[in-house]
């Protein structure tokens, strides 16, 4: 089925509207007419399918410049392409004024038929490409949503039998025959550790899927206060000192999402700390539309070749690492990027790491 292209023609003289429509007639085009600026605004608000407005500049009461300005200030209509149709001379002042108000092109009276048709054809193709792209994005979101729900259901359904297996192994470990055999005890402990690790991965997958499915309310969040509370309930061991920079901002954001990002970074810094005296420092600075935070530690550090790999799903620096699932940093990256920021790490092996992330202000 061929997609229809709706064009709104605006001119205070009906004969001009009819002449322009006749010039642009095509099987897949629908034409709407307006003989004043006010009528044009009403037409646009009533018809969401309008893909192009051909707007006369010189009209009584409200000229084309004012109509364009009003259309561009409305979020629902600001993306509609506008071609000014004008008899005004081609001086730079009028052209710049038109582009300033939102025009994307000009046509000058008397209209050249071939030029007019060619320009409208271009805008029609552009509109149809945009519609295809929007539909493709909707389809992608739908498929992603289905996959995420499937992942959530599968992970949830795996937890119950896995819990049963873990419980059975714990009972077996207490059996007299197994307790007497170092060989059987060792293998039973290995099985328990493996199921525990798998349970952690399933929990992480559930957390990952929830971040895709649910939105969180936004509120004013005092970042310094949030961090003070977070550090308290993480219960860092006595040999690790956590320092929070003074003067961190108050952001209007999702407290839960921002807390999850900091919690992930602090938990990793504590978990992987390898120095007798662990040091973690949290700070930040304004960065345009964002606030750039950092979490610095004096832990084992990361090789430069792994700086990007660690943010991928299920990727870990050390494949023999039994402390993590390889999901946490990917969730962190997802949370940061969904609100337009980015995350990265600077590290020196053996000396520590600094994790940076941008959060919208």
PDB file of C-alpha atoms in Angstrom, residues 138-352:
ATOM      1  CA  UNK A 138       8.912   1.254  16.688  1.00  0.00           C
ATOM      2  CA  UNK A 139       9.359  -2.293  15.394  1.00  0.00           C
ATOM      3  CA  UNK A 140      12.802  -2.457  17.004  1.00  0.00           C
ATOM      4  CA  UNK A 141      11.421  -1.273  20.346  1.00  0.00           C
ATOM      5  CA  UNK A 142       8.611  -3.830  20.131  1.00  0.00           C
ATOM      6  CA  UNK A 143      11.039  -6.689  19.397  1.00  0.00           C
ATOM      7  CA  UNK A 144      13.441  -5.532  22.112  1.00  0.00           C
ATOM      8  CA  UNK A 145      10.571  -5.358  24.585  1.00  0.00           C
ATOM      9  CA  UNK A 146       9.499  -8.897  23.710  1.00  0.00           C
ATOM     10  CA  UNK A 147      13.066 -10.180  24.061  1.00  0.00           C
ATOM     11  CA  UNK A 148      13.505  -8.425  27.392  1.00  0.00           C
ATOM     12  CA  UNK A 149      10.238  -9.869  28.722  1.00  0.00           C
ATOM     13  CA  UNK A 150      11.282 -13.307  27.488  1.00  0.00           C
ATOM     14  CA  UNK A 151      14.654 -12.937  29.203  1.00  0.00           C
ATOM     15  CA  UNK A 152      12.920 -11.899  32.415  1.00  0.00           C
ATOM     16  CA  UNK A 153      10.515 -14.853  32.339  1.00  0.00           C
ATOM     17  CA  UNK A 154      13.274 -17.370  31.553  1.00  0.00           C
ATOM     18  CA  UNK A 155      15.560 -16.031  34.286  1.00  0.00           C
ATOM     19  CA  UNK A 156      12.706 -16.022  36.803  1.00  0.00           C
ATOM     20  CA  UNK A 157      11.677 -19.589  35.927  1.00  0.00           C
ATOM     21  CA  UNK A 158      15.252 -20.827  36.263  1.00  0.00           C
ATOM     22  CA  UNK A 159      15.604 -19.576  39.829  1.00  0.00           C
ATOM     23  CA  UNK A 160      13.142 -22.032  41.413  1.00  0.00           C
ATOM     24  CA  UNK A 161      14.727 -25.314  40.218  1.00  0.00           C
ATOM     25  CA  UNK A 162      18.187 -23.886  40.838  1.00  0.00           C
ATOM     26  CA  UNK A 163      17.260 -23.096  44.431  1.00  0.00           C
ATOM     27  CA  UNK A 164      16.111 -26.706  44.793  1.00  0.00           C
ATOM     28  CA  UNK A 165      19.421 -27.995  43.427  1.00  0.00           C
ATOM     29  CA  UNK A 166      21.399 -25.767  45.797  1.00  0.00           C
ATOM     30  CA  UNK A 167      19.339 -26.924  48.766  1.00  0.00           C
ATOM     31  CA  UNK A 168      19.803 -30.571  47.798  1.00  0.00           C
ATOM     32  CA  UNK A 169      23.570 -30.109  47.483  1.00  0.00           C
ATOM     33  CA  UNK A 170      23.717 -28.466  50.912  1.00  0.00           C
ATOM     34  CA  UNK A 171      21.920 -31.480  52.405  1.00  0.00           C
ATOM     35  CA  UNK A 172      24.229 -33.887  50.575  1.00  0.00           C
ATOM     36  CA  UNK A 173      27.252 -32.064  51.946  1.00  0.00           C
ATOM     37  CA  UNK A 174      26.150 -32.993  55.477  1.00  0.00           C
ATOM     38  CA  UNK A 175      25.816 -36.719  54.658  1.00  0.00           C
ATOM     39  CA  UNK A 176      28.232 -38.903  56.621  1.00  0.00           C
ATOM     40  CA  UNK A 177      29.615 -40.721  53.574  1.00  0.00           C
ATOM     41  CA  UNK A 178      30.457 -37.437  51.873  1.00  0.00           C
ATOM     42  CA  UNK A 179      31.951 -35.895  55.008  1.00  0.00           C
ATOM     43  CA  UNK A 180      34.312 -38.873  55.303  1.00  0.00           C
ATOM     44  CA  UNK A 181      35.561 -38.477  51.732  1.00  0.00           C
ATOM     45  CA  UNK A 182      37.785 -35.436  50.962  1.00  0.00           C
ATOM     46  CA  UNK A 183      37.239 -36.172  47.272  1.00  0.00           C
ATOM     47  CA  UNK A 184      33.431 -36.079  47.528  1.00  0.00           C
ATOM     48  CA  UNK A 185      33.521 -33.054  49.854  1.00  0.00           C
ATOM     49  CA  UNK A 186      35.653 -31.113  47.396  1.00  0.00           C
ATOM     50  CA  UNK A 187      33.378 -31.866  44.447  1.00  0.00           C
ATOM     51  CA  UNK A 188      30.251 -31.118  46.450  1.00  0.00           C
ATOM     52  CA  UNK A 189      31.676 -27.722  47.416  1.00  0.00           C
ATOM     53  CA  UNK A 190      32.549 -27.061  43.763  1.00  0.00           C
ATOM     54  CA  UNK A 191      28.968 -27.874  42.749  1.00  0.00           C
ATOM     55  CA  UNK A 192      27.572 -25.579  45.460  1.00  0.00           C
ATOM     56  CA  UNK A 193      29.883 -22.733  44.370  1.00  0.00           C
ATOM     57  CA  UNK A 194      28.888 -23.237  40.716  1.00  0.00           C
ATOM     58  CA  UNK A 195      25.151 -23.116  41.502  1.00  0.00           C
ATOM     59  CA  UNK A 196      25.686 -20.043  43.691  1.00  0.00           C
ATOM     60  CA  UNK A 197      27.488 -18.304  40.833  1.00  0.00           C
ATOM     61  CA  UNK A 198      24.714 -19.262  38.427  1.00  0.00           C
ATOM     62  CA  UNK A 199      22.105 -17.908  40.857  1.00  0.00           C
ATOM     63  CA  UNK A 200      24.015 -14.597  40.988  1.00  0.00           C
ATOM     64  CA  UNK A 201      24.027 -14.423  37.170  1.00  0.00           C
ATOM     65  CA  UNK A 202      20.287 -15.091  37.000  1.00  0.00           C
ATOM     66  CA  UNK A 203      19.630 -12.371  39.579  1.00  0.00           C
ATOM     67  CA  UNK A 204      21.776  -9.982  37.540  1.00  0.00           C
ATOM     68  CA  UNK A 205      19.827 -10.867  34.378  1.00  0.00           C
ATOM     69  CA  UNK A 206      16.579 -10.098  36.200  1.00  0.00           C
ATOM     70  CA  UNK A 207      18.000  -6.725  37.288  1.00  0.00           C
ATOM     71  CA  UNK A 208      19.089  -6.049  33.706  1.00  0.00           C
ATOM     72  CA  UNK A 209      15.641  -6.814  32.291  1.00  0.00           C
ATOM     73  CA  UNK A 210      13.925  -4.681  34.927  1.00  0.00           C
ATOM     74  CA  UNK A 211      15.994  -1.663  33.906  1.00  0.00           C
ATOM     75  CA  UNK A 212      14.561  -1.980  30.385  1.00  0.00           C
ATOM     76  CA  UNK A 213      10.987  -2.503  31.491  1.00  0.00           C
ATOM     77  CA  UNK A 214      10.402   0.052  34.202  1.00  0.00           C
ATOM     78  CA  UNK A 215      10.700   3.820  34.361  1.00  0.00           C
ATOM     79  CA  UNK A 216      11.610   5.513  37.624  1.00  0.00           C
ATOM     80  CA  UNK A 217      10.130   8.728  39.015  1.00  0.00           C
ATOM     81  CA  UNK A 218      12.319  11.803  38.898  1.00  0.00           C
ATOM     82  CA  UNK A 219      12.898  14.011  41.930  1.00  0.00           C
ATOM     83  CA  UNK A 220      15.437  16.455  43.330  1.00  0.00           C
ATOM     84  CA  UNK A 221      18.395  14.362  44.482  1.00  0.00           C
ATOM     85  CA  UNK A 222      21.183  15.732  46.699  1.00  0.00           C
ATOM     86  CA  UNK A 223      24.063  13.650  45.336  1.00  0.00           C
ATOM     87  CA  UNK A 224      26.299  14.207  48.354  1.00  0.00           C
ATOM     88  CA  UNK A 225      23.564  13.071  50.736  1.00  0.00           C
ATOM     89  CA  UNK A 226      22.748  10.075  48.537  1.00  0.00           C
ATOM     90  CA  UNK A 227      26.390   8.977  48.617  1.00  0.00           C
ATOM     91  CA  UNK A 228      26.661   9.381  52.392  1.00  0.00           C
ATOM     92  CA  UNK A 229      23.654   7.080  52.855  1.00  0.00           C
ATOM     93  CA  UNK A 230      24.926   4.622  50.257  1.00  0.00           C
ATOM     94  CA  UNK A 231      28.341   4.288  51.895  1.00  0.00           C
ATOM     95  CA  UNK A 232      26.677   3.557  55.257  1.00  0.00           C
ATOM     96  CA  UNK A 233      24.694   0.571  54.039  1.00  0.00           C
ATOM     97  CA  UNK A 234      27.545  -0.865  51.926  1.00  0.00           C
ATOM     98  CA  UNK A 235      29.453  -1.485  55.191  1.00  0.00           C
ATOM     99  CA  UNK A 236      32.986  -1.138  53.742  1.00  0.00           C
ATOM    100  CA  UNK A 237      35.632  -3.099  55.687  1.00  0.00           C
ATOM    101  CA  UNK A 238      37.757  -1.105  58.166  1.00  0.00           C
ATOM    102  CA  UNK A 239      40.831  -1.006  55.904  1.00  0.00           C
ATOM    103  CA  UNK A 240      38.964   0.825  53.117  1.00  0.00           C
ATOM    104  CA  UNK A 241      38.492   4.587  53.374  1.00  0.00           C
ATOM    105  CA  UNK A 242      35.822   6.273  51.211  1.00  0.00           C
ATOM    106  CA  UNK A 243      36.010  10.056  50.765  1.00  0.00           C
ATOM    107  CA  UNK A 244      33.225  12.119  49.150  1.00  0.00           C
ATOM    108  CA  UNK A 245      34.017  15.494  47.602  1.00  0.00           C
ATOM    109  CA  UNK A 246      32.194  18.522  49.043  1.00  0.00           C
ATOM    110  CA  UNK A 247      29.810  20.585  46.928  1.00  0.00           C
ATOM    111  CA  UNK A 248      28.265  17.847  44.806  1.00  0.00           C
ATOM    112  CA  UNK A 249      25.087  19.035  43.056  1.00  0.00           C
ATOM    113  CA  UNK A 250      21.355  18.569  43.522  1.00  0.00           C
ATOM    114  CA  UNK A 251      19.992  16.955  40.341  1.00  0.00           C
ATOM    115  CA  UNK A 252      16.401  16.435  39.177  1.00  0.00           C
ATOM    116  CA  UNK A 253      16.666  12.788  38.228  1.00  0.00           C
ATOM    117  CA  UNK A 254      15.818   9.206  39.157  1.00  0.00           C
ATOM    118  CA  UNK A 255      17.283   8.564  42.603  1.00  0.00           C
ATOM    119  CA  UNK A 256      17.161   4.794  42.093  1.00  0.00           C
ATOM    120  CA  UNK A 257      19.035   4.848  38.783  1.00  0.00           C
ATOM    121  CA  UNK A 258      21.753   7.230  39.972  1.00  0.00           C
ATOM    122  CA  UNK A 259      22.149   5.250  43.176  1.00  0.00           C
ATOM    123  CA  UNK A 260      22.493   2.022  41.192  1.00  0.00           C
ATOM    124  CA  UNK A 261      25.311   3.504  39.111  1.00  0.00           C
ATOM    125  CA  UNK A 262      27.256   4.668  42.173  1.00  0.00           C
ATOM    126  CA  UNK A 263      26.493   1.440  44.046  1.00  0.00           C
ATOM    127  CA  UNK A 264      27.888  -0.639  41.193  1.00  0.00           C
ATOM    128  CA  UNK A 265      31.130   1.358  41.051  1.00  0.00           C
ATOM    129  CA  UNK A 266      31.617   1.470  44.837  1.00  0.00           C
ATOM    130  CA  UNK A 267      30.814  -2.225  45.272  1.00  0.00           C
ATOM    131  CA  UNK A 268      33.395  -3.141  42.632  1.00  0.00           C
ATOM    132  CA  UNK A 269      36.002  -0.834  44.164  1.00  0.00           C
ATOM    133  CA  UNK A 270      35.460  -2.442  47.578  1.00  0.00           C
ATOM    134  CA  UNK A 271      35.209  -6.010  46.258  1.00  0.00           C
ATOM    135  CA  UNK A 272      38.382  -5.889  44.168  1.00  0.00           C
ATOM    136  CA  UNK A 273      40.502  -3.756  46.499  1.00  0.00           C
ATOM    137  CA  UNK A 274      43.906  -5.442  46.879  1.00  0.00           C
ATOM    138  CA  UNK A 275      45.864  -2.958  49.009  1.00  0.00           C
ATOM    139  CA  UNK A 276      46.323  -3.099  52.807  1.00  0.00           C
ATOM    140  CA  UNK A 277      44.836   0.402  52.921  1.00  0.00           C
ATOM    141  CA  UNK A 278      42.117   0.844  50.309  1.00  0.00           C
ATOM    142  CA  UNK A 279      41.283   4.366  49.158  1.00  0.00           C
ATOM    143  CA  UNK A 280      38.174   5.405  47.230  1.00  0.00           C
ATOM    144  CA  UNK A 281      37.453   9.002  46.266  1.00  0.00           C
ATOM    145  CA  UNK A 282      34.195  10.262  44.713  1.00  0.00           C
ATOM    146  CA  UNK A 283      33.893  13.629  43.013  1.00  0.00           C
ATOM    147  CA  UNK A 284      32.678  15.468  39.943  1.00  0.00           C
ATOM    148  CA  UNK A 285      32.369  18.699  37.992  1.00  0.00           C
ATOM    149  CA  UNK A 286      29.846  20.433  35.689  1.00  0.00           C
ATOM    150  CA  UNK A 287      30.171  19.514  32.009  1.00  0.00           C
ATOM    151  CA  UNK A 288      27.694  21.417  29.813  1.00  0.00           C
ATOM    152  CA  UNK A 289      24.281  19.754  29.993  1.00  0.00           C
ATOM    153  CA  UNK A 290      25.766  17.021  32.179  1.00  0.00           C
ATOM    154  CA  UNK A 291      27.549  16.571  35.476  1.00  0.00           C
ATOM    155  CA  UNK A 292      30.666  14.446  35.124  1.00  0.00           C
ATOM    156  CA  UNK A 293      31.153  12.187  38.158  1.00  0.00           C
ATOM    157  CA  UNK A 294      34.118   9.956  38.936  1.00  0.00           C
ATOM    158  CA  UNK A 295      34.932   7.145  41.352  1.00  0.00           C
ATOM    159  CA  UNK A 296      38.669   6.707  41.906  1.00  0.00           C
ATOM    160  CA  UNK A 297      40.294   3.743  43.673  1.00  0.00           C
ATOM    161  CA  UNK A 298      43.801   2.424  44.363  1.00  0.00           C
ATOM    162  CA  UNK A 299      42.885  -1.169  43.503  1.00  0.00           C
ATOM    163  CA  UNK A 300      44.455  -3.629  41.051  1.00  0.00           C
ATOM    164  CA  UNK A 301      43.747  -1.513  37.959  1.00  0.00           C
ATOM    165  CA  UNK A 302      42.847  -2.661  34.454  1.00  0.00           C
ATOM    166  CA  UNK A 303      44.959  -3.172  31.355  1.00  0.00           C
ATOM    167  CA  UNK A 304      44.269  -0.584  28.641  1.00  0.00           C
ATOM    168  CA  UNK A 305      43.100  -3.273  26.212  1.00  0.00           C
ATOM    169  CA  UNK A 306      40.234  -4.122  28.610  1.00  0.00           C
ATOM    170  CA  UNK A 307      38.985  -0.552  29.144  1.00  0.00           C
ATOM    171  CA  UNK A 308      36.051  -0.951  26.734  1.00  0.00           C
ATOM    172  CA  UNK A 309      35.539  -4.718  26.993  1.00  0.00           C
ATOM    173  CA  UNK A 310      34.534  -4.620  30.677  1.00  0.00           C
ATOM    174  CA  UNK A 311      31.361  -2.657  29.829  1.00  0.00           C
ATOM    175  CA  UNK A 312      30.044  -5.414  27.536  1.00  0.00           C
ATOM    176  CA  UNK A 313      27.458  -7.896  28.761  1.00  0.00           C
ATOM    177  CA  UNK A 314      28.995 -10.936  30.575  1.00  0.00           C
ATOM    178  CA  UNK A 315      32.537  -9.631  29.996  1.00  0.00           C
ATOM    179  CA  UNK A 316      35.032  -9.793  32.875  1.00  0.00           C
ATOM    180  CA  UNK A 317      38.715  -8.845  33.048  1.00  0.00           C
ATOM    181  CA  UNK A 318      39.568 -12.247  34.471  1.00  0.00           C
ATOM    182  CA  UNK A 319      37.518 -15.200  33.254  1.00  0.00           C
ATOM    183  CA  UNK A 320      38.438 -17.094  36.441  1.00  0.00           C
ATOM    184  CA  UNK A 321      36.998 -14.281  38.559  1.00  0.00           C
ATOM    185  CA  UNK A 322      34.304 -15.724  40.827  1.00  0.00           C
ATOM    186  CA  UNK A 323      33.386 -12.368  42.418  1.00  0.00           C
ATOM    187  CA  UNK A 324      31.320 -10.910  39.574  1.00  0.00           C
ATOM    188  CA  UNK A 325      28.845 -11.827  36.852  1.00  0.00           C
ATOM    189  CA  UNK A 326      29.989  -9.520  34.057  1.00  0.00           C
ATOM    190  CA  UNK A 327      26.584  -7.789  34.023  1.00  0.00           C
ATOM    191  CA  UNK A 328      26.896  -4.916  36.520  1.00  0.00           C
ATOM    192  CA  UNK A 329      29.018  -2.578  34.397  1.00  0.00           C
ATOM    193  CA  UNK A 330      26.821  -3.238  31.385  1.00  0.00           C
ATOM    194  CA  UNK A 331      23.744  -2.175  33.383  1.00  0.00           C
ATOM    195  CA  UNK A 332      25.681   0.908  34.504  1.00  0.00           C
ATOM    196  CA  UNK A 333      26.496   1.743  30.881  1.00  0.00           C
ATOM    197  CA  UNK A 334      22.843   1.242  29.923  1.00  0.00           C
ATOM    198  CA  UNK A 335      21.606   3.563  32.686  1.00  0.00           C
ATOM    199  CA  UNK A 336      24.064   6.306  31.745  1.00  0.00           C
ATOM    200  CA  UNK A 337      23.512   6.107  27.984  1.00  0.00           C
ATOM    201  CA  UNK A 338      19.697   6.047  28.154  1.00  0.00           C
ATOM    202  CA  UNK A 339      19.770   9.639  29.404  1.00  0.00           C
ATOM    203  CA  UNK A 340      22.393  10.793  26.908  1.00  0.00           C
ATOM    204  CA  UNK A 341      25.624  10.442  28.857  1.00  0.00           C
ATOM    205  CA  UNK A 342      28.677   8.247  28.432  1.00  0.00           C
ATOM    206  CA  UNK A 343      30.875   6.165  30.727  1.00  0.00           C
ATOM    207  CA  UNK A 344      34.573   5.337  30.501  1.00  0.00           C
ATOM    208  CA  UNK A 345      37.545   4.289  32.610  1.00  0.00           C
ATOM    209  CA  UNK A 346      41.150   5.414  32.957  1.00  0.00           C
ATOM    210  CA  UNK A 347      43.371   2.924  34.688  1.00  0.00           C
ATOM    211  CA  UNK A 348      46.930   1.846  35.341  1.00  0.00           C
ATOM    212  CA  UNK A 349      47.563  -1.810  36.085  1.00  0.00           C
ATOM    213  CA  UNK A 350      48.616  -2.299  39.695  1.00  0.00           C
ATOM    214  CA  UNK A 351      47.888   1.297  40.709  1.00  0.00           C
ATOM    215  CA  UNK A 352      44.123   1.756  40.466  1.00  0.00           C
TER     216      UNK A 352
END
